[in-house]
Short mmCIF file of N, CA and C in Angstrom, two decimals:
data_model
loop_
_atom_site.label_atom_id
_atom_site.label_comp_id
_atom_site.label_asym_id
_atom_site.label_seq_id
_atom_site.Cartn_x
_atom_site.Cartn_y
_atom_site.Cartn_z
N MET A 1 -139.11 9.33 -95.15
CA MET A 1 -140.15 9.64 -94.18
C MET A 1 -141.44 8.94 -94.59
N PRO A 2 -142.24 8.54 -93.61
CA PRO A 2 -143.51 7.92 -93.94
C PRO A 2 -144.48 8.93 -94.51
N SER A 3 -145.44 8.43 -95.27
CA SER A 3 -146.48 9.31 -95.79
C SER A 3 -147.79 8.95 -95.10
N PHE A 4 -148.70 9.89 -95.08
CA PHE A 4 -149.97 9.69 -94.40
C PHE A 4 -151.09 9.51 -95.40
N ARG A 5 -151.92 8.51 -95.15
CA ARG A 5 -153.09 8.30 -95.98
C ARG A 5 -154.18 9.25 -95.53
N ARG A 6 -155.26 9.30 -96.31
CA ARG A 6 -156.37 10.18 -95.97
C ARG A 6 -156.99 9.85 -94.62
N ASP A 7 -156.92 8.57 -94.22
CA ASP A 7 -157.53 8.18 -92.95
C ASP A 7 -156.59 8.41 -91.76
N GLY A 8 -155.41 8.98 -92.02
CA GLY A 8 -154.48 9.29 -90.95
C GLY A 8 -153.47 8.19 -90.66
N ALA A 9 -153.65 7.01 -91.25
CA ALA A 9 -152.72 5.91 -91.01
C ALA A 9 -151.40 6.19 -91.73
N VAL A 10 -150.35 5.62 -91.20
CA VAL A 10 -149.02 5.80 -91.78
C VAL A 10 -148.69 4.60 -92.65
N SER A 11 -148.18 4.87 -93.86
CA SER A 11 -147.74 3.77 -94.72
C SER A 11 -146.22 3.71 -94.68
N ALA A 12 -145.70 2.52 -94.92
CA ALA A 12 -144.26 2.31 -94.87
C ALA A 12 -143.58 3.03 -96.03
N PRO A 13 -142.37 3.55 -95.79
CA PRO A 13 -141.65 4.20 -96.88
C PRO A 13 -141.38 3.21 -98.00
N GLY A 14 -141.56 3.68 -99.26
CA GLY A 14 -141.25 2.85 -100.41
C GLY A 14 -142.35 1.90 -100.84
N SER A 15 -143.47 1.86 -100.11
CA SER A 15 -144.53 0.94 -100.52
C SER A 15 -145.73 1.73 -101.02
N VAL A 16 -146.46 1.10 -101.90
CA VAL A 16 -147.71 1.66 -102.36
C VAL A 16 -148.79 0.70 -101.89
N GLU A 17 -149.32 0.97 -100.71
CA GLU A 17 -150.27 0.06 -100.10
C GLU A 17 -151.62 0.12 -100.79
N ALA A 18 -152.32 -1.01 -100.74
CA ALA A 18 -153.66 -1.07 -101.31
C ALA A 18 -154.53 -0.02 -100.64
N GLY A 19 -155.15 0.82 -101.44
CA GLY A 19 -156.05 1.82 -100.91
C GLY A 19 -155.38 3.12 -100.52
N ALA A 20 -154.07 3.15 -100.45
CA ALA A 20 -153.38 4.38 -100.06
C ALA A 20 -153.29 5.30 -101.27
N LEU A 21 -153.83 6.49 -101.15
CA LEU A 21 -153.78 7.45 -102.23
C LEU A 21 -152.85 8.58 -101.80
N THR A 22 -151.57 8.30 -101.86
CA THR A 22 -150.55 9.28 -101.49
C THR A 22 -149.97 9.89 -102.75
N ALA A 23 -149.22 10.94 -102.57
CA ALA A 23 -148.53 11.55 -103.71
C ALA A 23 -147.59 10.53 -104.34
N ARG A 24 -146.90 9.76 -103.52
CA ARG A 24 -145.97 8.73 -104.01
C ARG A 24 -146.71 7.69 -104.85
N ALA A 25 -147.86 7.25 -104.35
CA ALA A 25 -148.64 6.25 -105.08
C ALA A 25 -149.12 6.80 -106.41
N CYS A 26 -149.53 8.06 -106.43
CA CYS A 26 -149.99 8.68 -107.68
C CYS A 26 -148.84 8.84 -108.68
N VAL A 27 -147.66 9.17 -108.18
CA VAL A 27 -146.50 9.31 -109.07
C VAL A 27 -146.14 7.96 -109.67
N PHE A 28 -146.09 6.91 -108.85
CA PHE A 28 -145.78 5.58 -109.37
C PHE A 28 -146.86 5.11 -110.35
N ALA A 29 -148.12 5.37 -110.05
CA ALA A 29 -149.20 4.98 -110.96
C ALA A 29 -149.08 5.73 -112.28
N SER A 30 -148.75 7.00 -112.23
CA SER A 30 -148.57 7.78 -113.46
C SER A 30 -147.39 7.25 -114.26
N ALA A 31 -146.29 6.95 -113.59
CA ALA A 31 -145.11 6.40 -114.27
C ALA A 31 -145.45 5.06 -114.91
N ARG A 32 -146.26 4.25 -114.24
CA ARG A 32 -146.67 2.95 -114.76
C ARG A 32 -147.47 3.11 -116.04
N VAL A 33 -148.45 4.00 -116.03
CA VAL A 33 -149.28 4.21 -117.21
C VAL A 33 -148.45 4.78 -118.36
N LEU A 34 -147.58 5.73 -118.06
CA LEU A 34 -146.73 6.30 -119.11
C LEU A 34 -145.78 5.26 -119.70
N MET A 35 -145.17 4.43 -118.85
CA MET A 35 -144.31 3.36 -119.35
C MET A 35 -145.12 2.37 -120.18
N GLY A 36 -146.34 2.09 -119.75
CA GLY A 36 -147.20 1.21 -120.53
C GLY A 36 -147.46 1.78 -121.91
N PHE A 37 -147.67 3.08 -121.97
CA PHE A 37 -147.92 3.71 -123.26
C PHE A 37 -146.68 3.71 -124.15
N VAL A 38 -145.49 3.77 -123.56
CA VAL A 38 -144.26 3.67 -124.35
C VAL A 38 -144.26 2.34 -125.11
N PHE A 39 -144.55 1.26 -124.42
CA PHE A 39 -144.56 -0.07 -125.04
C PHE A 39 -145.74 -0.23 -125.99
N LEU A 40 -146.92 0.25 -125.60
CA LEU A 40 -148.09 0.14 -126.47
C LEU A 40 -147.92 0.95 -127.75
N TRP A 41 -147.36 2.15 -127.62
CA TRP A 41 -147.15 2.98 -128.80
C TRP A 41 -146.17 2.30 -129.76
N ALA A 42 -145.10 1.74 -129.23
CA ALA A 42 -144.14 1.04 -130.09
C ALA A 42 -144.84 -0.10 -130.82
N PHE A 43 -145.69 -0.84 -130.10
CA PHE A 43 -146.45 -1.93 -130.73
C PHE A 43 -147.36 -1.39 -131.84
N LEU A 44 -148.12 -0.36 -131.54
CA LEU A 44 -149.08 0.18 -132.52
C LEU A 44 -148.37 0.76 -133.74
N ASP A 45 -147.31 1.54 -133.52
CA ASP A 45 -146.59 2.15 -134.63
C ASP A 45 -145.95 1.09 -135.52
N LYS A 46 -145.37 0.06 -134.91
CA LYS A 46 -144.74 -1.00 -135.70
C LYS A 46 -145.78 -1.88 -136.39
N THR A 47 -146.96 -1.99 -135.80
CA THR A 47 -148.02 -2.77 -136.42
C THR A 47 -148.64 -2.05 -137.61
N PHE A 48 -148.96 -0.77 -137.43
CA PHE A 48 -149.73 -0.06 -138.45
C PHE A 48 -148.92 0.96 -139.26
N GLY A 49 -147.69 1.23 -138.90
CA GLY A 49 -146.87 2.18 -139.64
C GLY A 49 -147.46 3.57 -139.67
N PHE A 50 -147.57 4.19 -138.50
CA PHE A 50 -148.18 5.52 -138.39
C PHE A 50 -147.29 6.64 -138.93
N GLY A 51 -146.07 6.31 -139.32
CA GLY A 51 -145.19 7.33 -139.88
C GLY A 51 -144.27 7.97 -138.86
N TYR A 52 -144.17 7.42 -137.68
CA TYR A 52 -143.23 7.93 -136.67
C TYR A 52 -141.96 7.10 -136.78
N ALA A 53 -141.75 6.13 -135.93
CA ALA A 53 -140.57 5.28 -136.03
C ALA A 53 -140.71 4.30 -137.20
N THR A 54 -141.93 3.97 -137.56
CA THR A 54 -142.19 3.06 -138.67
C THR A 54 -142.90 3.84 -139.77
N ALA A 55 -142.29 3.86 -140.95
CA ALA A 55 -142.84 4.61 -142.08
C ALA A 55 -144.21 4.08 -142.48
N SER A 56 -145.05 4.97 -142.98
CA SER A 56 -146.36 4.57 -143.50
C SER A 56 -146.18 3.53 -144.60
N GLY A 57 -147.00 2.51 -144.57
CA GLY A 57 -146.92 1.45 -145.56
C GLY A 57 -145.88 0.38 -145.24
N LYS A 58 -145.13 0.56 -144.13
CA LYS A 58 -144.09 -0.40 -143.75
C LYS A 58 -144.44 -1.13 -142.45
N GLY A 59 -145.68 -0.98 -141.99
CA GLY A 59 -146.11 -1.63 -140.76
C GLY A 59 -146.18 -3.14 -140.91
N TRP A 60 -146.32 -3.79 -139.79
CA TRP A 60 -146.41 -5.24 -139.77
C TRP A 60 -147.59 -5.73 -140.59
N VAL A 61 -148.73 -5.01 -140.50
CA VAL A 61 -149.92 -5.41 -141.26
C VAL A 61 -149.73 -5.22 -142.77
N ASP A 62 -148.75 -4.40 -143.16
CA ASP A 62 -148.46 -4.17 -144.57
C ASP A 62 -147.38 -5.11 -145.09
N GLY A 63 -146.96 -6.06 -144.26
CA GLY A 63 -145.92 -7.01 -144.66
C GLY A 63 -144.53 -6.63 -144.22
N GLY A 64 -144.40 -5.52 -143.50
CA GLY A 64 -143.09 -5.11 -142.97
C GLY A 64 -142.69 -5.98 -141.79
N SER A 65 -141.41 -5.95 -141.48
CA SER A 65 -140.90 -6.72 -140.34
C SER A 65 -140.52 -5.76 -139.22
N PRO A 66 -141.07 -5.97 -138.03
CA PRO A 66 -140.74 -5.10 -136.91
C PRO A 66 -139.29 -5.19 -136.45
N THR A 67 -138.61 -6.29 -136.78
CA THR A 67 -137.23 -6.47 -136.30
C THR A 67 -136.18 -6.24 -137.37
N GLU A 68 -136.58 -6.31 -138.63
CA GLU A 68 -135.59 -6.26 -139.71
C GLU A 68 -134.80 -4.96 -139.73
N GLY A 69 -135.47 -3.83 -139.60
CA GLY A 69 -134.78 -2.55 -139.66
C GLY A 69 -133.79 -2.35 -138.53
N PHE A 70 -134.24 -2.58 -137.30
CA PHE A 70 -133.37 -2.35 -136.14
C PHE A 70 -132.26 -3.38 -136.08
N LEU A 71 -132.61 -4.65 -136.07
CA LEU A 71 -131.59 -5.69 -135.93
C LEU A 71 -130.71 -5.81 -137.17
N GLY A 72 -131.26 -5.52 -138.33
CA GLY A 72 -130.47 -5.60 -139.55
C GLY A 72 -129.42 -4.51 -139.67
N HIS A 73 -129.60 -3.43 -138.90
CA HIS A 73 -128.65 -2.32 -138.94
C HIS A 73 -127.76 -2.23 -137.71
N VAL A 74 -127.76 -3.26 -136.88
CA VAL A 74 -126.83 -3.29 -135.75
C VAL A 74 -125.42 -3.24 -136.31
N ALA A 75 -124.64 -2.28 -135.85
CA ALA A 75 -123.32 -2.05 -136.45
C ALA A 75 -122.19 -2.07 -135.42
N VAL A 76 -122.44 -2.69 -134.27
CA VAL A 76 -121.44 -2.68 -133.22
C VAL A 76 -121.80 -3.72 -132.17
N GLY A 77 -120.81 -4.14 -131.42
CA GLY A 77 -121.07 -5.00 -130.26
C GLY A 77 -120.79 -6.46 -130.49
N PRO A 78 -120.76 -7.21 -129.39
CA PRO A 78 -120.39 -8.63 -129.44
C PRO A 78 -121.44 -9.53 -130.10
N MET A 79 -122.68 -9.04 -130.24
CA MET A 79 -123.73 -9.87 -130.82
C MET A 79 -124.18 -9.36 -132.19
N GLU A 80 -123.36 -8.56 -132.84
CA GLU A 80 -123.72 -7.96 -134.12
C GLU A 80 -124.18 -9.01 -135.14
N SER A 81 -123.39 -10.04 -135.35
CA SER A 81 -123.75 -11.06 -136.35
C SER A 81 -124.98 -11.87 -135.90
N THR A 82 -125.12 -12.09 -134.62
CA THR A 82 -126.30 -12.81 -134.11
C THR A 82 -127.57 -12.01 -134.38
N PHE A 83 -127.52 -10.72 -134.08
CA PHE A 83 -128.69 -9.88 -134.33
C PHE A 83 -129.01 -9.81 -135.82
N HIS A 84 -128.00 -9.77 -136.68
CA HIS A 84 -128.24 -9.77 -138.12
C HIS A 84 -128.96 -11.05 -138.54
N SER A 85 -128.58 -12.18 -137.95
CA SER A 85 -129.23 -13.44 -138.31
C SER A 85 -130.68 -13.50 -137.80
N TRP A 86 -130.99 -12.78 -136.73
CA TRP A 86 -132.35 -12.75 -136.20
C TRP A 86 -133.24 -11.77 -136.96
N ALA A 87 -132.66 -10.77 -137.61
CA ALA A 87 -133.41 -9.69 -138.25
C ALA A 87 -134.40 -10.25 -139.27
N GLY A 88 -135.66 -9.90 -139.09
CA GLY A 88 -136.70 -10.30 -140.02
C GLY A 88 -137.23 -11.71 -139.86
N ALA A 89 -136.66 -12.48 -138.95
CA ALA A 89 -137.16 -13.85 -138.72
C ALA A 89 -138.56 -13.77 -138.12
N ALA A 90 -139.45 -14.63 -138.59
CA ALA A 90 -140.84 -14.61 -138.12
C ALA A 90 -140.91 -14.79 -136.61
N TRP A 91 -140.10 -15.71 -136.05
CA TRP A 91 -140.16 -15.95 -134.61
C TRP A 91 -139.72 -14.69 -133.85
N ALA A 92 -138.72 -13.96 -134.38
CA ALA A 92 -138.25 -12.74 -133.71
C ALA A 92 -139.31 -11.65 -133.80
N ASP A 93 -139.96 -11.52 -134.96
CA ASP A 93 -141.03 -10.53 -135.11
C ASP A 93 -142.16 -10.80 -134.12
N TRP A 94 -142.62 -12.05 -134.07
CA TRP A 94 -143.73 -12.40 -133.18
C TRP A 94 -143.36 -12.22 -131.71
N LEU A 95 -142.18 -12.68 -131.34
CA LEU A 95 -141.75 -12.56 -129.95
C LEU A 95 -141.63 -11.10 -129.53
N PHE A 96 -141.03 -10.29 -130.39
CA PHE A 96 -140.87 -8.87 -130.10
C PHE A 96 -142.22 -8.17 -129.98
N MET A 97 -143.10 -8.42 -130.93
CA MET A 97 -144.39 -7.74 -130.92
C MET A 97 -145.28 -8.21 -129.77
N LEU A 98 -145.28 -9.50 -129.48
CA LEU A 98 -146.05 -9.99 -128.33
C LEU A 98 -145.48 -9.41 -127.03
N GLY A 99 -144.16 -9.27 -126.97
CA GLY A 99 -143.53 -8.66 -125.80
C GLY A 99 -143.96 -7.21 -125.62
N LEU A 100 -143.91 -6.43 -126.70
CA LEU A 100 -144.34 -5.03 -126.62
C LEU A 100 -145.80 -4.93 -126.17
N LEU A 101 -146.66 -5.73 -126.79
CA LEU A 101 -148.08 -5.69 -126.46
C LEU A 101 -148.33 -6.16 -125.03
N GLY A 102 -147.76 -7.29 -124.65
CA GLY A 102 -147.98 -7.83 -123.30
C GLY A 102 -147.47 -6.90 -122.21
N ILE A 103 -146.27 -6.37 -122.37
CA ILE A 103 -145.71 -5.46 -121.38
C ILE A 103 -146.54 -4.19 -121.32
N GLY A 104 -146.91 -3.67 -122.48
CA GLY A 104 -147.71 -2.45 -122.52
C GLY A 104 -149.07 -2.61 -121.85
N LEU A 105 -149.76 -3.71 -122.16
CA LEU A 105 -151.07 -3.95 -121.54
C LEU A 105 -150.96 -4.19 -120.04
N ALA A 106 -149.96 -4.96 -119.63
CA ALA A 106 -149.78 -5.25 -118.20
C ALA A 106 -149.52 -3.97 -117.42
N LEU A 107 -148.64 -3.13 -117.94
CA LEU A 107 -148.33 -1.87 -117.25
C LEU A 107 -149.54 -0.95 -117.22
N THR A 108 -150.21 -0.81 -118.33
CA THR A 108 -151.35 0.09 -118.39
C THR A 108 -152.47 -0.37 -117.45
N ALA A 109 -152.71 -1.66 -117.41
CA ALA A 109 -153.77 -2.20 -116.54
C ALA A 109 -153.32 -2.33 -115.08
N GLY A 110 -152.02 -2.41 -114.86
CA GLY A 110 -151.51 -2.55 -113.49
C GLY A 110 -151.50 -3.99 -113.00
N VAL A 111 -151.43 -4.95 -113.92
CA VAL A 111 -151.43 -6.36 -113.56
C VAL A 111 -150.14 -7.03 -114.02
N ALA A 112 -149.80 -8.13 -113.39
CA ALA A 112 -148.63 -8.93 -113.77
C ALA A 112 -147.38 -8.08 -113.90
N LEU A 113 -147.19 -7.17 -112.95
CA LEU A 113 -146.06 -6.23 -113.05
C LEU A 113 -144.71 -6.92 -112.88
N ARG A 114 -144.66 -7.98 -112.08
CA ARG A 114 -143.39 -8.70 -111.93
C ARG A 114 -142.99 -9.36 -113.24
N LEU A 115 -143.94 -9.98 -113.88
CA LEU A 115 -143.68 -10.62 -115.18
C LEU A 115 -143.33 -9.57 -116.23
N ALA A 116 -144.07 -8.46 -116.24
CA ALA A 116 -143.79 -7.38 -117.19
C ALA A 116 -142.41 -6.78 -116.93
N ALA A 117 -142.04 -6.63 -115.67
CA ALA A 117 -140.72 -6.09 -115.35
C ALA A 117 -139.61 -7.02 -115.82
N PHE A 118 -139.81 -8.32 -115.63
CA PHE A 118 -138.81 -9.28 -116.09
C PHE A 118 -138.69 -9.26 -117.61
N ALA A 119 -139.83 -9.38 -118.29
CA ALA A 119 -139.81 -9.40 -119.76
C ALA A 119 -139.28 -8.09 -120.33
N GLY A 120 -139.70 -6.98 -119.74
CA GLY A 120 -139.23 -5.68 -120.21
C GLY A 120 -137.75 -5.47 -119.97
N THR A 121 -137.25 -5.97 -118.85
CA THR A 121 -135.81 -5.86 -118.56
C THR A 121 -135.00 -6.69 -119.54
N VAL A 122 -135.47 -7.89 -119.85
CA VAL A 122 -134.79 -8.72 -120.85
C VAL A 122 -134.78 -8.01 -122.21
N MET A 123 -135.94 -7.45 -122.60
CA MET A 123 -136.03 -6.74 -123.87
C MET A 123 -135.08 -5.53 -123.89
N MET A 124 -135.08 -4.76 -122.81
CA MET A 124 -134.21 -3.58 -122.75
C MET A 124 -132.73 -3.98 -122.75
N ALA A 125 -132.41 -5.08 -122.10
CA ALA A 125 -131.01 -5.55 -122.09
C ALA A 125 -130.57 -5.94 -123.49
N LEU A 126 -131.42 -6.64 -124.22
CA LEU A 126 -131.09 -7.03 -125.59
C LEU A 126 -130.94 -5.81 -126.49
N MET A 127 -131.81 -4.83 -126.30
CA MET A 127 -131.71 -3.62 -127.11
C MET A 127 -130.46 -2.81 -126.75
N TRP A 128 -130.09 -2.82 -125.47
CA TRP A 128 -128.86 -2.14 -125.03
C TRP A 128 -127.65 -2.81 -125.69
N VAL A 129 -127.63 -4.14 -125.70
CA VAL A 129 -126.53 -4.87 -126.33
C VAL A 129 -126.50 -4.58 -127.84
N ALA A 130 -127.67 -4.46 -128.46
CA ALA A 130 -127.73 -4.18 -129.89
C ALA A 130 -127.16 -2.81 -130.23
N GLU A 131 -127.39 -1.84 -129.36
CA GLU A 131 -126.84 -0.49 -129.59
C GLU A 131 -125.42 -0.36 -129.05
N TRP A 132 -125.06 -1.18 -128.11
CA TRP A 132 -123.73 -1.25 -127.48
C TRP A 132 -123.15 0.13 -127.17
N PRO A 133 -123.75 0.84 -126.22
CA PRO A 133 -123.28 2.18 -125.87
C PRO A 133 -121.82 2.28 -125.43
N PRO A 134 -121.17 1.22 -124.89
CA PRO A 134 -119.77 1.39 -124.49
C PRO A 134 -118.82 1.66 -125.68
N ALA A 135 -119.24 1.31 -126.89
CA ALA A 135 -118.35 1.47 -128.04
C ALA A 135 -118.24 2.92 -128.47
N LYS A 136 -117.01 3.37 -128.70
CA LYS A 136 -116.79 4.71 -129.25
C LYS A 136 -116.90 4.70 -130.77
N HIS A 137 -116.67 3.51 -131.36
CA HIS A 137 -116.67 3.39 -132.82
C HIS A 137 -117.51 2.20 -133.24
N LEU A 138 -118.14 2.34 -134.40
CA LEU A 138 -118.90 1.24 -135.00
C LEU A 138 -117.94 0.28 -135.68
N SER A 139 -118.47 -0.82 -136.17
CA SER A 139 -117.65 -1.83 -136.83
C SER A 139 -116.90 -1.28 -138.04
N ASP A 140 -117.46 -0.28 -138.72
CA ASP A 140 -116.80 0.30 -139.89
C ASP A 140 -115.79 1.39 -139.52
N GLY A 141 -115.62 1.64 -138.22
CA GLY A 141 -114.65 2.63 -137.76
C GLY A 141 -115.22 4.02 -137.54
N SER A 142 -116.45 4.27 -137.99
CA SER A 142 -117.04 5.59 -137.77
C SER A 142 -117.44 5.76 -136.31
N ALA A 143 -117.61 7.01 -135.90
CA ALA A 143 -117.97 7.31 -134.50
C ALA A 143 -119.35 6.75 -134.19
N SER A 144 -119.49 6.16 -133.01
CA SER A 144 -120.77 5.56 -132.62
C SER A 144 -121.79 6.60 -132.20
N MET A 145 -121.33 7.77 -131.81
CA MET A 145 -122.20 8.85 -131.33
C MET A 145 -122.91 8.49 -130.02
N SER A 146 -122.36 7.52 -129.31
CA SER A 146 -122.92 7.15 -128.01
C SER A 146 -122.74 8.32 -127.05
N THR A 147 -123.80 8.68 -126.35
CA THR A 147 -123.72 9.81 -125.44
C THR A 147 -123.33 9.42 -124.03
N ASN A 148 -123.52 8.15 -123.69
CA ASN A 148 -123.18 7.67 -122.36
C ASN A 148 -122.88 6.18 -122.47
N PRO A 149 -121.71 5.75 -122.05
CA PRO A 149 -121.33 4.35 -122.25
C PRO A 149 -122.11 3.35 -121.40
N PHE A 150 -122.90 3.81 -120.45
CA PHE A 150 -123.64 2.87 -119.61
C PHE A 150 -125.12 3.22 -119.49
N ALA A 151 -125.41 4.39 -118.96
CA ALA A 151 -126.79 4.73 -118.56
C ALA A 151 -127.58 5.38 -119.67
N ASP A 152 -127.94 4.60 -120.69
CA ASP A 152 -128.83 5.13 -121.71
C ASP A 152 -130.27 4.80 -121.30
N TYR A 153 -131.21 5.16 -122.16
CA TYR A 153 -132.62 5.01 -121.78
C TYR A 153 -133.05 3.56 -121.57
N HIS A 154 -132.37 2.60 -122.19
CA HIS A 154 -132.73 1.20 -121.97
C HIS A 154 -132.50 0.80 -120.52
N VAL A 155 -131.41 1.26 -119.94
CA VAL A 155 -131.11 0.97 -118.54
C VAL A 155 -132.12 1.67 -117.63
N VAL A 156 -132.42 2.92 -117.94
CA VAL A 156 -133.40 3.67 -117.14
C VAL A 156 -134.76 2.99 -117.19
N TYR A 157 -135.21 2.60 -118.37
CA TYR A 157 -136.50 1.91 -118.49
C TYR A 157 -136.52 0.62 -117.68
N ALA A 158 -135.44 -0.15 -117.75
CA ALA A 158 -135.39 -1.41 -117.00
C ALA A 158 -135.49 -1.16 -115.50
N VAL A 159 -134.79 -0.17 -115.00
CA VAL A 159 -134.83 0.16 -113.57
C VAL A 159 -136.24 0.63 -113.17
N VAL A 160 -136.86 1.44 -114.01
CA VAL A 160 -138.22 1.91 -113.71
C VAL A 160 -139.19 0.73 -113.69
N LEU A 161 -139.06 -0.20 -114.62
CA LEU A 161 -139.94 -1.38 -114.64
C LEU A 161 -139.82 -2.18 -113.35
N VAL A 162 -138.60 -2.39 -112.90
CA VAL A 162 -138.38 -3.14 -111.66
C VAL A 162 -138.96 -2.37 -110.47
N ALA A 163 -138.76 -1.06 -110.44
CA ALA A 163 -139.29 -0.24 -109.34
C ALA A 163 -140.81 -0.30 -109.31
N LEU A 164 -141.45 -0.22 -110.47
CA LEU A 164 -142.92 -0.27 -110.52
C LEU A 164 -143.45 -1.59 -109.97
N ALA A 165 -142.77 -2.68 -110.30
CA ALA A 165 -143.19 -3.99 -109.77
C ALA A 165 -142.92 -4.07 -108.27
N ALA A 166 -141.78 -3.53 -107.84
CA ALA A 166 -141.39 -3.63 -106.43
C ALA A 166 -142.35 -2.90 -105.50
N VAL A 167 -142.93 -1.80 -105.97
CA VAL A 167 -143.84 -1.03 -105.11
C VAL A 167 -145.31 -1.33 -105.39
N SER A 168 -145.57 -2.37 -106.19
CA SER A 168 -146.96 -2.74 -106.53
C SER A 168 -147.72 -1.53 -107.07
N ALA A 169 -147.13 -0.89 -108.07
CA ALA A 169 -147.71 0.34 -108.62
C ALA A 169 -149.05 0.13 -109.32
N GLY A 170 -149.44 -1.10 -109.53
CA GLY A 170 -150.74 -1.38 -110.14
C GLY A 170 -151.91 -1.26 -109.18
N ASN A 171 -151.61 -1.10 -107.90
CA ASN A 171 -152.68 -1.02 -106.90
C ASN A 171 -153.42 0.30 -106.93
N VAL A 172 -152.82 1.34 -107.48
CA VAL A 172 -153.45 2.65 -107.54
C VAL A 172 -153.73 2.95 -109.01
N PHE A 173 -154.94 3.33 -109.32
CA PHE A 173 -155.38 3.62 -110.68
C PHE A 173 -155.11 2.45 -111.61
N GLY A 174 -155.21 1.24 -111.09
CA GLY A 174 -155.01 0.04 -111.89
C GLY A 174 -155.78 -1.12 -111.29
N LEU A 175 -155.61 -2.28 -111.90
CA LEU A 175 -156.32 -3.47 -111.48
C LEU A 175 -155.47 -4.39 -110.60
N GLY A 176 -154.38 -3.85 -110.05
CA GLY A 176 -153.44 -4.66 -109.28
C GLY A 176 -154.04 -5.38 -108.09
N ARG A 177 -154.89 -4.69 -107.34
CA ARG A 177 -155.50 -5.32 -106.15
C ARG A 177 -156.43 -6.46 -106.55
N LEU A 178 -157.23 -6.24 -107.58
CA LEU A 178 -158.13 -7.30 -108.06
C LEU A 178 -157.31 -8.47 -108.62
N TRP A 179 -156.28 -8.17 -109.36
CA TRP A 179 -155.40 -9.20 -109.94
C TRP A 179 -154.78 -10.05 -108.83
N ALA A 180 -154.30 -9.40 -107.77
CA ALA A 180 -153.64 -10.11 -106.67
C ALA A 180 -154.59 -11.05 -105.93
N ARG A 181 -155.89 -10.80 -106.01
CA ARG A 181 -156.87 -11.65 -105.33
C ARG A 181 -157.21 -12.93 -106.11
N LEU A 182 -156.84 -12.98 -107.38
CA LEU A 182 -157.14 -14.18 -108.16
C LEU A 182 -156.40 -15.38 -107.56
N PRO A 183 -157.06 -16.53 -107.45
CA PRO A 183 -156.42 -17.70 -106.83
C PRO A 183 -155.09 -18.09 -107.47
N VAL A 184 -155.02 -18.07 -108.79
CA VAL A 184 -153.77 -18.46 -109.45
C VAL A 184 -152.64 -17.47 -109.13
N VAL A 185 -152.98 -16.22 -108.97
CA VAL A 185 -151.97 -15.20 -108.65
C VAL A 185 -151.57 -15.33 -107.18
N ARG A 186 -152.53 -15.60 -106.30
CA ARG A 186 -152.21 -15.81 -104.88
C ARG A 186 -151.27 -16.99 -104.71
N ASP A 187 -151.47 -18.04 -105.53
CA ASP A 187 -150.66 -19.25 -105.42
C ASP A 187 -149.30 -19.12 -106.10
N HIS A 188 -149.16 -18.18 -107.00
CA HIS A 188 -147.91 -18.00 -107.76
C HIS A 188 -147.51 -16.52 -107.72
N ALA A 189 -146.73 -16.15 -106.73
CA ALA A 189 -146.38 -14.75 -106.49
C ALA A 189 -145.69 -14.09 -107.67
N TRP A 190 -145.01 -14.87 -108.51
CA TRP A 190 -144.31 -14.28 -109.65
C TRP A 190 -145.29 -13.68 -110.66
N LEU A 191 -146.58 -14.03 -110.57
CA LEU A 191 -147.58 -13.46 -111.46
C LEU A 191 -148.07 -12.09 -111.01
N ARG A 192 -147.69 -11.66 -109.79
CA ARG A 192 -148.16 -10.36 -109.30
C ARG A 192 -147.54 -9.31 -110.13
#
């Protein structure tokens, strides 16, 4: 069903129109900011080692590697040896951390959502392959403890990222409308 803006105009189902402050637009904007914080928090914790997923003193600034722990412990799946070879590599650390920061900032600000959705989906796909949820057993034969062979949080995050870009969720409580007016963005729609 269509939703009504404050001025009485009807907006199309599934869209978050510029200036429309509907419940749907607020929900998408909230989801965008929360998803942005997921990526920003991962960046900050891995950079400074706040003691959550990254132990204190093991942050990137302390000489730790953001990829070594996760990729070095991949124990299942078709890319297990590939991920082991990438673990701790400077290029992998930089690419991963720049990805977390860029996706997090783009989502939080509400800009470049298409690019953020693409990069985030690639990142989530690689992480899904690294955990390989379809496997019942790890390479050593122990139980994988996978709770769902397909729809884990990496898949959910990827779908949410695509949805946020599709509905232009940066237009509400974000800089999406201003971003879309930039000449380079107008000329290159993939930057929206």
